[in-house]
JSON list of C-alpha atoms in Angstrom, two decimals:
[
{"chain": "O", "resi": 1, "resn": "UNK", "atom": "CA", "xyz": [45.10, 142.62, 168.57]},
{"chain": "O", "resi": 2, "resn": "UNK", "atom": "CA", "xyz": [43.70, 144.36, 165.37]},
{"chain": "O", "resi": 3, "resn": "UNK", "atom": "CA", "xyz": [41.31, 141.64, 163.75]},
{"chain": "O", "resi": 4, "resn": "UNK", "atom": "CA", "xyz": [37.79, 142.04, 162.33]},
{"chain": "O", "resi": 5, "resn": "UNK", "atom": "CA", "xyz": [35.04, 141.03, 164.54]},
{"chain": "O", "resi": 6, "resn": "UNK", "atom": "CA", "xyz": [34.29, 137.93, 162.41]},
{"chain": "O", "resi": 7, "resn": "UNK", "atom": "CA", "xyz": [37.81, 136.71, 162.62]},
{"chain": "O", "resi": 8, "resn": "UNK", "atom": "CA", "xyz": [38.03, 137.54, 166.41]},
{"chain": "O", "resi": 9, "resn": "UNK", "atom": "CA", "xyz": [34.80, 135.52, 166.96]},
{"chain": "O", "resi": 10, "resn": "UNK", "atom": "CA", "xyz": [36.00, 132.46, 164.89]},
{"chain": "O", "resi": 11, "resn": "UNK", "atom": "CA", "xyz": [39.19, 132.63, 166.85]},
{"chain": "O", "resi": 12, "resn": "UNK", "atom": "CA", "xyz": [37.32, 132.52, 170.20]},
{"chain": "O", "resi": 13, "resn": "UNK", "atom": "CA", "xyz": [34.77, 129.91, 169.16]},
{"chain": "O", "resi": 14, "resn": "UNK", "atom": "CA", "xyz": [37.34, 127.47, 167.66]},
{"chain": "O", "resi": 15, "resn": "UNK", "atom": "CA", "xyz": [39.56, 127.90, 170.86]},
{"chain": "O", "resi": 16, "resn": "UNK", "atom": "CA", "xyz": [36.53, 127.06, 173.24]},
{"chain": "O", "resi": 17, "resn": "UNK", "atom": "CA", "xyz": [35.62, 123.87, 171.08]},
{"chain": "O", "resi": 18, "resn": "UNK", "atom": "CA", "xyz": [39.15, 123.00, 170.96]},
{"chain": "O", "resi": 19, "resn": "UNK", "atom": "CA", "xyz": [39.44, 123.29, 174.77]},
{"chain": "O", "resi": 20, "resn": "UNK", "atom": "CA", "xyz": [36.49, 121.14, 175.45]},
{"chain": "O", "resi": 21, "resn": "UNK", "atom": "CA", "xyz": [37.57, 118.32, 172.69]},
{"chain": "O", "resi": 22, "resn": "UNK", "atom": "CA", "xyz": [41.18, 117.82, 174.01]},
{"chain": "O", "resi": 23, "resn": "UNK", "atom": "CA", "xyz": [40.10, 117.74, 177.65]},
{"chain": "O", "resi": 24, "resn": "UNK", "atom": "CA", "xyz": [37.33, 115.22, 176.92]},
{"chain": "O", "resi": 25, "resn": "UNK", "atom": "CA", "xyz": [40.01, 113.13, 174.88]},
{"chain": "O", "resi": 26, "resn": "UNK", "atom": "CA", "xyz": [42.26, 112.91, 177.82]},
{"chain": "O", "resi": 27, "resn": "UNK", "atom": "CA", "xyz": [39.55, 111.68, 180.07]},
{"chain": "O", "resi": 28, "resn": "UNK", "atom": "CA", "xyz": [38.46, 109.22, 177.40]},
{"chain": "O", "resi": 29, "resn": "UNK", "atom": "CA", "xyz": [41.98, 107.77, 177.17]},
{"chain": "O", "resi": 30, "resn": "UNK", "atom": "CA", "xyz": [42.23, 107.34, 180.98]},
{"chain": "O", "resi": 31, "resn": "UNK", "atom": "CA", "xyz": [38.92, 105.44, 180.73]},
{"chain": "O", "resi": 32, "resn": "UNK", "atom": "CA", "xyz": [39.44, 103.53, 177.66]},
{"chain": "O", "resi": 33, "resn": "UNK", "atom": "CA", "xyz": [42.67, 101.57, 178.64]},
{"chain": "O", "resi": 34, "resn": "UNK", "atom": "CA", "xyz": [41.38, 100.24, 181.84]},
{"chain": "O", "resi": 35, "resn": "UNK", "atom": "CA", "xyz": [41.26, 96.54, 182.29]},
{"chain": "O", "resi": 36, "resn": "UNK", "atom": "CA", "xyz": [38.17, 95.35, 184.36]},
{"chain": "O", "resi": 37, "resn": "UNK", "atom": "CA", "xyz": [38.70, 92.17, 186.06]},
{"chain": "O", "resi": 38, "resn": "UNK", "atom": "CA", "xyz": [35.16, 91.08, 187.00]},
{"chain": "O", "resi": 39, "resn": "UNK", "atom": "CA", "xyz": [31.71, 90.80, 185.43]},
{"chain": "O", "resi": 40, "resn": "UNK", "atom": "CA", "xyz": [30.35, 93.62, 187.29]},
{"chain": "O", "resi": 41, "resn": "UNK", "atom": "CA", "xyz": [33.39, 95.92, 186.64]},
{"chain": "O", "resi": 42, "resn": "UNK", "atom": "CA", "xyz": [33.23, 94.91, 182.79]},
{"chain": "O", "resi": 43, "resn": "UNK", "atom": "CA", "xyz": [29.44, 95.92, 182.78]},
{"chain": "O", "resi": 44, "resn": "UNK", "atom": "CA", "xyz": [30.32, 99.29, 184.56]},
{"chain": "O", "resi": 45, "resn": "UNK", "atom": "CA", "xyz": [33.24, 99.98, 182.19]},
{"chain": "O", "resi": 46, "resn": "UNK", "atom": "CA", "xyz": [30.95, 99.44, 179.10]},
{"chain": "O", "resi": 47, "resn": "UNK", "atom": "CA", "xyz": [28.22, 101.88, 180.38]},
{"chain": "O", "resi": 48, "resn": "UNK", "atom": "CA", "xyz": [30.80, 104.29, 181.43]},
{"chain": "O", "resi": 49, "resn": "UNK", "atom": "CA", "xyz": [32.62, 104.22, 177.98]},
{"chain": "O", "resi": 50, "resn": "UNK", "atom": "CA", "xyz": [29.31, 104.76, 176.10]},
{"chain": "O", "resi": 51, "resn": "UNK", "atom": "CA", "xyz": [28.06, 107.51, 178.21]},
{"chain": "O", "resi": 52, "resn": "UNK", "atom": "CA", "xyz": [31.47, 109.23, 177.95]},
{"chain": "O", "resi": 53, "resn": "UNK", "atom": "CA", "xyz": [31.71, 108.58, 174.32]},
{"chain": "O", "resi": 54, "resn": "UNK", "atom": "CA", "xyz": [28.23, 110.18, 173.41]},
{"chain": "O", "resi": 55, "resn": "UNK", "atom": "CA", "xyz": [29.32, 113.44, 175.23]},
{"chain": "O", "resi": 56, "resn": "UNK", "atom": "CA", "xyz": [32.34, 113.65, 173.09]},
{"chain": "O", "resi": 57, "resn": "UNK", "atom": "CA", "xyz": [30.48, 113.04, 169.76]},
{"chain": "O", "resi": 58, "resn": "UNK", "atom": "CA", "xyz": [28.10, 115.73, 170.92]},
{"chain": "O", "resi": 59, "resn": "UNK", "atom": "CA", "xyz": [31.01, 118.14, 171.49]},
{"chain": "O", "resi": 60, "resn": "UNK", "atom": "CA", "xyz": [32.50, 117.10, 168.38]},
{"chain": "O", "resi": 61, "resn": "UNK", "atom": "CA", "xyz": [29.39, 117.87, 166.39]},
{"chain": "O", "resi": 62, "resn": "UNK", "atom": "CA", "xyz": [29.17, 121.28, 168.03]},
{"chain": "O", "resi": 63, "resn": "UNK", "atom": "CA", "xyz": [32.70, 121.98, 166.96]},
{"chain": "O", "resi": 64, "resn": "UNK", "atom": "CA", "xyz": [31.87, 120.85, 163.24]},
{"chain": "O", "resi": 65, "resn": "UNK", "atom": "CA", "xyz": [28.98, 123.31, 163.53]},
{"chain": "O", "resi": 66, "resn": "UNK", "atom": "CA", "xyz": [31.23, 126.15, 164.42]},
{"chain": "O", "resi": 67, "resn": "UNK", "atom": "CA", "xyz": [33.53, 125.14, 161.49]},
{"chain": "O", "resi": 68, "resn": "UNK", "atom": "CA", "xyz": [30.62, 125.11, 159.09]},
{"chain": "O", "resi": 69, "resn": "UNK", "atom": "CA", "xyz": [28.83, 128.38, 160.19]},
{"chain": "O", "resi": 70, "resn": "UNK", "atom": "CA", "xyz": [31.82, 130.44, 161.30]},
{"chain": "O", "resi": 71, "resn": "UNK", "atom": "CA", "xyz": [34.24, 129.59, 158.65]},
{"chain": "O", "resi": 72, "resn": "UNK", "atom": "CA", "xyz": [33.11, 127.42, 155.76]},
{"chain": "O", "resi": 73, "resn": "UNK", "atom": "CA", "xyz": [29.85, 129.30, 155.06]},
{"chain": "O", "resi": 74, "resn": "UNK", "atom": "CA", "xyz": [31.73, 132.75, 155.87]},
{"chain": "O", "resi": 75, "resn": "UNK", "atom": "CA", "xyz": [33.72, 134.79, 153.41]},
{"chain": "O", "resi": 76, "resn": "UNK", "atom": "CA", "xyz": [36.62, 134.22, 155.69]},
{"chain": "O", "resi": 77, "resn": "UNK", "atom": "CA", "xyz": [37.02, 130.96, 154.25]},
{"chain": "O", "resi": 78, "resn": "UNK", "atom": "CA", "xyz": [38.02, 132.32, 150.79]},
{"chain": "O", "resi": 79, "resn": "UNK", "atom": "CA", "xyz": [40.91, 134.29, 152.08]},
{"chain": "O", "resi": 80, "resn": "UNK", "atom": "CA", "xyz": [42.14, 131.73, 154.74]},
{"chain": "O", "resi": 81, "resn": "UNK", "atom": "CA", "xyz": [41.98, 128.56, 152.32]},
{"chain": "O", "resi": 82, "resn": "UNK", "atom": "CA", "xyz": [44.42, 130.27, 149.97]},
{"chain": "O", "resi": 83, "resn": "UNK", "atom": "CA", "xyz": [46.81, 130.35, 152.74]},
{"chain": "O", "resi": 84, "resn": "UNK", "atom": "CA", "xyz": [46.63, 126.88, 153.85]},
{"chain": "O", "resi": 85, "resn": "UNK", "atom": "CA", "xyz": [49.19, 124.21, 153.03]},
{"chain": "O", "resi": 86, "resn": "UNK", "atom": "CA", "xyz": [48.39, 120.79, 151.73]},
{"chain": "O", "resi": 87, "resn": "UNK", "atom": "CA", "xyz": [47.98, 119.08, 154.96]},
{"chain": "O", "resi": 88, "resn": "UNK", "atom": "CA", "xyz": [46.03, 121.91, 156.39]},
{"chain": "O", "resi": 89, "resn": "UNK", "atom": "CA", "xyz": [43.57, 121.55, 153.22]},
{"chain": "O", "resi": 90, "resn": "UNK", "atom": "CA", "xyz": [43.39, 117.76, 153.90]},
{"chain": "O", "resi": 91, "resn": "UNK", "atom": "CA", "xyz": [42.16, 118.57, 157.42]},
{"chain": "O", "resi": 92, "resn": "UNK", "atom": "CA", "xyz": [39.45, 120.90, 156.10]},
{"chain": "O", "resi": 93, "resn": "UNK", "atom": "CA", "xyz": [38.30, 118.01, 153.59]},
{"chain": "O", "resi": 94, "resn": "UNK", "atom": "CA", "xyz": [38.17, 115.81, 156.61]},
{"chain": "O", "resi": 95, "resn": "UNK", "atom": "CA", "xyz": [35.82, 118.09, 158.44]},
{"chain": "O", "resi": 96, "resn": "UNK", "atom": "CA", "xyz": [33.74, 118.83, 155.48]},
{"chain": "O", "resi": 97, "resn": "UNK", "atom": "CA", "xyz": [33.17, 115.21, 155.08]},
{"chain": "O", "resi": 98, "resn": "UNK", "atom": "CA", "xyz": [32.13, 114.88, 158.62]},
{"chain": "O", "resi": 99, "resn": "UNK", "atom": "CA", "xyz": [29.26, 117.38, 158.04]},
{"chain": "O", "resi": 100, "resn": "UNK", "atom": "CA", "xyz": [27.41, 115.10, 155.66]},
{"chain": "O", "resi": 101, "resn": "UNK", "atom": "CA", "xyz": [24.15, 113.45, 157.02]},
{"chain": "O", "resi": 102, "resn": "UNK", "atom": "CA", "xyz": [25.47, 110.06, 156.28]},
{"chain": "O", "resi": 103, "resn": "UNK", "atom": "CA", "xyz": [28.57, 110.66, 158.38]},
{"chain": "O", "resi": 104, "resn": "UNK", "atom": "CA", "xyz": [28.84, 108.44, 161.42]},
{"chain": "O", "resi": 105, "resn": "UNK", "atom": "CA", "xyz": [29.38, 111.32, 163.75]},
{"chain": "O", "resi": 106, "resn": "UNK", "atom": "CA", "xyz": [26.33, 113.28, 162.68]},
{"chain": "O", "resi": 107, "resn": "UNK", "atom": "CA", "xyz": [24.27, 110.11, 162.62]},
{"chain": "O", "resi": 108, "resn": "UNK", "atom": "CA", "xyz": [25.40, 109.06, 166.13]},
{"chain": "O", "resi": 109, "resn": "UNK", "atom": "CA", "xyz": [24.64, 112.63, 167.39]},
{"chain": "O", "resi": 110, "resn": "UNK", "atom": "CA", "xyz": [21.24, 113.07, 165.84]},
{"chain": "O", "resi": 111, "resn": "UNK", "atom": "CA", "xyz": [20.02, 109.52, 166.84]},
{"chain": "O", "resi": 112, "resn": "UNK", "atom": "CA", "xyz": [21.79, 108.72, 170.24]},
{"chain": "O", "resi": 113, "resn": "UNK", "atom": "CA", "xyz": [23.61, 111.53, 171.77]},
{"chain": "O", "resi": 114, "resn": "UNK", "atom": "CA", "xyz": [21.10, 113.35, 174.16]},
{"chain": "O", "resi": 115, "resn": "UNK", "atom": "CA", "xyz": [18.20, 111.81, 172.19]},
{"chain": "O", "resi": 116, "resn": "UNK", "atom": "CA", "xyz": [16.84, 109.32, 174.59]},
{"chain": "O", "resi": 117, "resn": "UNK", "atom": "CA", "xyz": [13.41, 110.40, 173.62]},
{"chain": "O", "resi": 118, "resn": "UNK", "atom": "CA", "xyz": [13.86, 109.36, 169.89]},
{"chain": "O", "resi": 119, "resn": "UNK", "atom": "CA", "xyz": [12.59, 105.82, 169.48]},
{"chain": "O", "resi": 120, "resn": "UNK", "atom": "CA", "xyz": [13.73, 104.99, 165.99]},
{"chain": "O", "resi": 121, "resn": "UNK", "atom": "CA", "xyz": [17.24, 103.61, 166.71]},
{"chain": "O", "resi": 122, "resn": "UNK", "atom": "CA", "xyz": [16.29, 101.66, 170.03]},
{"chain": "O", "resi": 123, "resn": "UNK", "atom": "CA", "xyz": [12.71, 100.63, 169.52]},
{"chain": "O", "resi": 124, "resn": "UNK", "atom": "CA", "xyz": [13.43, 97.34, 167.67]},
{"chain": "O", "resi": 125, "resn": "UNK", "atom": "CA", "xyz": [16.05, 96.30, 170.33]},
{"chain": "O", "resi": 126, "resn": "UNK", "atom": "CA", "xyz": [13.48, 97.09, 173.20]},
{"chain": "O", "resi": 127, "resn": "UNK", "atom": "CA", "xyz": [10.90, 95.19, 171.51]},
{"chain": "O", "resi": 128, "resn": "UNK", "atom": "CA", "xyz": [13.21, 92.20, 171.02]},
{"chain": "O", "resi": 129, "resn": "UNK", "atom": "CA", "xyz": [13.89, 91.87, 174.63]},
{"chain": "O", "resi": 130, "resn": "UNK", "atom": "CA", "xyz": [12.06, 88.95, 176.12]},
{"chain": "O", "resi": 131, "resn": "UNK", "atom": "CA", "xyz": [9.66, 89.70, 179.18]},
{"chain": "O", "resi": 132, "resn": "UNK", "atom": "CA", "xyz": [11.60, 87.28, 181.39]},
{"chain": "O", "resi": 133, "resn": "UNK", "atom": "CA", "xyz": [15.04, 88.75, 180.18]},
{"chain": "O", "resi": 134, "resn": "UNK", "atom": "CA", "xyz": [17.27, 89.24, 183.22]},
{"chain": "O", "resi": 135, "resn": "UNK", "atom": "CA", "xyz": [17.85, 93.04, 183.86]},
{"chain": "O", "resi": 136, "resn": "UNK", "atom": "CA", "xyz": [20.96, 93.78, 185.82]},
{"chain": "O", "resi": 137, "resn": "UNK", "atom": "CA", "xyz": [21.31, 96.90, 188.07]},
{"chain": "O", "resi": 138, "resn": "UNK", "atom": "CA", "xyz": [23.70, 97.82, 190.76]},
{"chain": "O", "resi": 139, "resn": "UNK", "atom": "CA", "xyz": [22.26, 100.04, 193.57]},
{"chain": "O", "resi": 140, "resn": "UNK", "atom": "CA", "xyz": [25.32, 101.92, 195.47]},
{"chain": "O", "resi": 141, "resn": "UNK", "atom": "CA", "xyz": [25.07, 103.40, 198.84]},
{"chain": "O", "resi": 142, "resn": "UNK", "atom": "CA", "xyz": [25.77, 106.71, 197.02]},
{"chain": "O", "resi": 143, "resn": "UNK", "atom": "CA", "xyz": [24.21, 107.61, 193.52]},
{"chain": "O", "resi": 144, "resn": "UNK", "atom": "CA", "xyz": [27.57, 107.85, 192.17]},
{"chain": "O", "resi": 145, "resn": "UNK", "atom": "CA", "xyz": [27.88, 104.13, 192.55]},
{"chain": "O", "resi": 146, "resn": "UNK", "atom": "CA", "xyz": [24.47, 103.18, 191.11]},
{"chain": "O", "resi": 147, "resn": "UNK", "atom": "CA", "xyz": [24.60, 101.51, 187.64]},
{"chain": "O", "resi": 148, "resn": "UNK", "atom": "CA", "xyz": [21.73, 100.62, 185.41]},
{"chain": "O", "resi": 149, "resn": "UNK", "atom": "CA", "xyz": [23.57, 98.09, 183.25]},
{"chain": "O", "resi": 150, "resn": "UNK", "atom": "CA", "xyz": [20.47, 96.72, 181.69]},
{"chain": "O", "resi": 151, "resn": "UNK", "atom": "CA", "xyz": [19.52, 100.12, 180.17]},
{"chain": "O", "resi": 152, "resn": "UNK", "atom": "CA", "xyz": [22.82, 100.15, 178.06]},
{"chain": "O", "resi": 153, "resn": "UNK", "atom": "CA", "xyz": [22.16, 96.75, 176.12]},
{"chain": "O", "resi": 154, "resn": "UNK", "atom": "CA", "xyz": [19.47, 98.18, 173.59]},
{"chain": "O", "resi": 155, "resn": "UNK", "atom": "CA", "xyz": [21.77, 101.27, 173.28]},
{"chain": "O", "resi": 156, "resn": "UNK", "atom": "CA", "xyz": [24.95, 99.12, 172.40]},
{"chain": "O", "resi": 157, "resn": "UNK", "atom": "CA", "xyz": [22.98, 96.70, 170.11]},
{"chain": "O", "resi": 158, "resn": "UNK", "atom": "CA", "xyz": [21.96, 99.76, 168.01]},
{"chain": "O", "resi": 159, "resn": "UNK", "atom": "CA", "xyz": [25.37, 101.01, 167.95]},
{"chain": "O", "resi": 160, "resn": "UNK", "atom": "CA", "xyz": [26.59, 97.76, 166.87]},
{"chain": "O", "resi": 161, "resn": "UNK", "atom": "CA", "xyz": [24.12, 97.74, 163.89]},
{"chain": "O", "resi": 162, "resn": "UNK", "atom": "CA", "xyz": [25.26, 101.40, 163.08]},
{"chain": "O", "resi": 163, "resn": "UNK", "atom": "CA", "xyz": [28.71, 100.78, 163.01]},
{"chain": "O", "resi": 164, "resn": "UNK", "atom": "CA", "xyz": [28.86, 97.23, 161.61]},
{"chain": "O", "resi": 165, "resn": "UNK", "atom": "CA", "xyz": [30.74, 96.10, 164.82]},
{"chain": "O", "resi": 166, "resn": "UNK", "atom": "CA", "xyz": [30.25, 92.63, 165.88]},
{"chain": "O", "resi": 167, "resn": "UNK", "atom": "CA", "xyz": [30.51, 93.24, 169.49]},
{"chain": "O", "resi": 168, "resn": "UNK", "atom": "CA", "xyz": [29.84, 96.32, 171.72]},
{"chain": "O", "resi": 169, "resn": "UNK", "atom": "CA", "xyz": [33.66, 96.92, 172.23]},
{"chain": "O", "resi": 170, "resn": "UNK", "atom": "CA", "xyz": [34.15, 96.68, 168.47]},
{"chain": "O", "resi": 171, "resn": "UNK", "atom": "CA", "xyz": [31.45, 99.22, 168.03]},
{"chain": "O", "resi": 172, "resn": "UNK", "atom": "CA", "xyz": [32.84, 101.64, 170.54]},
{"chain": "O", "resi": 173, "resn": "UNK", "atom": "CA", "xyz": [36.33, 101.39, 169.17]},
{"chain": "O", "resi": 174, "resn": "UNK", "atom": "CA", "xyz": [35.03, 102.11, 165.73]},
{"chain": "O", "resi": 175, "resn": "UNK", "atom": "CA", "xyz": [33.28, 105.37, 166.92]},
{"chain": "O", "resi": 176, "resn": "UNK", "atom": "CA", "xyz": [36.30, 106.25, 168.74]},
{"chain": "O", "resi": 177, "resn": "UNK", "atom": "CA", "xyz": [38.64, 105.83, 165.91]},
{"chain": "O", "resi": 178, "resn": "UNK", "atom": "CA", "xyz": [36.43, 107.96, 163.78]},
{"chain": "O", "resi": 179, "resn": "UNK", "atom": "CA", "xyz": [35.96, 110.74, 166.25]},
{"chain": "O", "resi": 180, "resn": "UNK", "atom": "CA", "xyz": [39.74, 110.59, 166.97]},
{"chain": "O", "resi": 181, "resn": "UNK", "atom": "CA", "xyz": [40.57, 111.20, 163.27]},
{"chain": "O", "resi": 182, "resn": "UNK", "atom": "CA", "xyz": [38.10, 114.17, 163.19]},
{"chain": "O", "resi": 183, "resn": "UNK", "atom": "CA", "xyz": [39.47, 115.59, 166.24]},
{"chain": "O", "resi": 184, "resn": "UNK", "atom": "CA", "xyz": [42.95, 115.48, 164.90]},
{"chain": "O", "resi": 185, "resn": "UNK", "atom": "CA", "xyz": [41.74, 117.26, 161.71]},
{"chain": "O", "resi": 186, "resn": "UNK", "atom": "CA", "xyz": [39.95, 119.91, 163.90]},
{"chain": "O", "resi": 187, "resn": "UNK", "atom": "CA", "xyz": [43.34, 120.66, 165.78]},
{"chain": "O", "resi": 188, "resn": "UNK", "atom": "CA", "xyz": [45.17, 121.03, 162.52]},
{"chain": "O", "resi": 189, "resn": "UNK", "atom": "CA", "xyz": [42.57, 123.48, 161.41]},
{"chain": "O", "resi": 190, "resn": "UNK", "atom": "CA", "xyz": [42.51, 125.57, 164.47]},
{"chain": "O", "resi": 191, "resn": "UNK", "atom": "CA", "xyz": [46.27, 125.65, 164.53]},
{"chain": "O", "resi": 192, "resn": "UNK", "atom": "CA", "xyz": [46.27, 126.84, 160.86]},
{"chain": "O", "resi": 193, "resn": "UNK", "atom": "CA", "xyz": [43.90, 129.56, 161.83]},
{"chain": "O", "resi": 194, "resn": "UNK", "atom": "CA", "xyz": [45.66, 130.57, 164.91]},
{"chain": "O", "resi": 195, "resn": "UNK", "atom": "CA", "xyz": [49.02, 130.83, 163.11]},
{"chain": "O", "resi": 196, "resn": "UNK", "atom": "CA", "xyz": [47.65, 133.02, 160.33]},
{"chain": "O", "resi": 197, "resn": "UNK", "atom": "CA", "xyz": [45.97, 135.42, 162.65]},
{"chain": "O", "resi": 198, "resn": "UNK", "atom": "CA", "xyz": [49.13, 135.70, 164.83]},
{"chain": "O", "resi": 199, "resn": "UNK", "atom": "CA", "xyz": [50.91, 136.75, 161.54]},
{"chain": "O", "resi": 200, "resn": "UNK", "atom": "CA", "xyz": [48.36, 139.21, 160.71]},
{"chain": "O", "resi": 201, "resn": "UNK", "atom": "CA", "xyz": [48.33, 140.87, 164.08]},
{"chain": "O", "resi": 202, "resn": "UNK", "atom": "CA", "xyz": [52.28, 141.00, 164.04]},
{"chain": "O", "resi": 203, "resn": "UNK", "atom": "CA", "xyz": [52.22, 142.75, 160.72]},
{"chain": "O", "resi": 204, "resn": "UNK", "atom": "CA", "xyz": [49.70, 145.22, 161.94]},
{"chain": "O", "resi": 205, "resn": "UNK", "atom": "CA", "xyz": [51.35, 148.57, 163.28]},
{"chain": "O", "resi": 206, "resn": "UNK", "atom": "CA", "xyz": [50.27, 149.00, 167.06]},
{"chain": "O", "resi": 207, "resn": "UNK", "atom": "CA", "xyz": [49.16, 152.12, 168.45]},
{"chain": "O", "resi": 208, "resn": "UNK", "atom": "CA", "xyz": [51.50, 153.29, 171.42]},
{"chain": "O", "resi": 209, "resn": "UNK", "atom": "CA", "xyz": [49.66, 152.80, 174.81]},
{"chain": "O", "resi": 210, "resn": "UNK", "atom": "CA", "xyz": [49.09, 155.75, 176.93]},
{"chain": "O", "resi": 211, "resn": "UNK", "atom": "CA", "xyz": [50.74, 155.57, 180.34]},
{"chain": "O", "resi": 212, "resn": "UNK", "atom": "CA", "xyz": [48.50, 155.72, 183.31]}
]
C-alpha cells in the first residue's frame, strides 16, 4: 500500500475507533431492549444502561478527537473533502457540530463520563437528598451481582436536567439517539476515507515482489 504516513495513520486510527464504536453499539442494543419485570430488575437495568452509555459516549468523544486532530485540522482534509459527495459532506458537518463545547456528547463526556470527582453536575442533587432517604443496594454472593442502585439516582437526575428529559429513561433515550446519529455520521466518514484510499492505492503502480 503506497500512502503517505499521515494518511496511513488516519486510516488506522479511524478504523480502531470504528471497531470500538460498532462493537459497543451492538452491546448497547442487546441491553437497551430488555424488558425487566421486577423492581430490582428495573433498578439494575437503569444502572447498567447509564454505565454502558457513558462508556460509549467516552469512546465517541475520542473518535471525534481523532476526526478533529487527524483530519479536520490536517491538510489531508483539503484534498479529501473535495472528493466527498453530498451525503459524506453532511456527515462531516454532523461531526463538526458534535465538536462544539455546547454539544450534548462533549458536555456529558466532560462532566459525567469518567469524571466522578467533578462535583459540579452532581453536588446539587446530592445536597437535596434528605438524611433519612432510603438508599438501595444489592449485595450479591459475587461482586458481579452487587449493585449500588442508590448511587445512580443523583447521576440520573443530573442527566435529566442536562437533556431536558422528564424521566431517567427519557434522558437516556435522548442521549442514545444523539450518540447513534453521530456514530452513523462517523461510519459514513470512515467509509468515505477508506474508499478514497483504496482507489489511490489501486491507481499506484506496485513494485514486483522478490521471490524468496
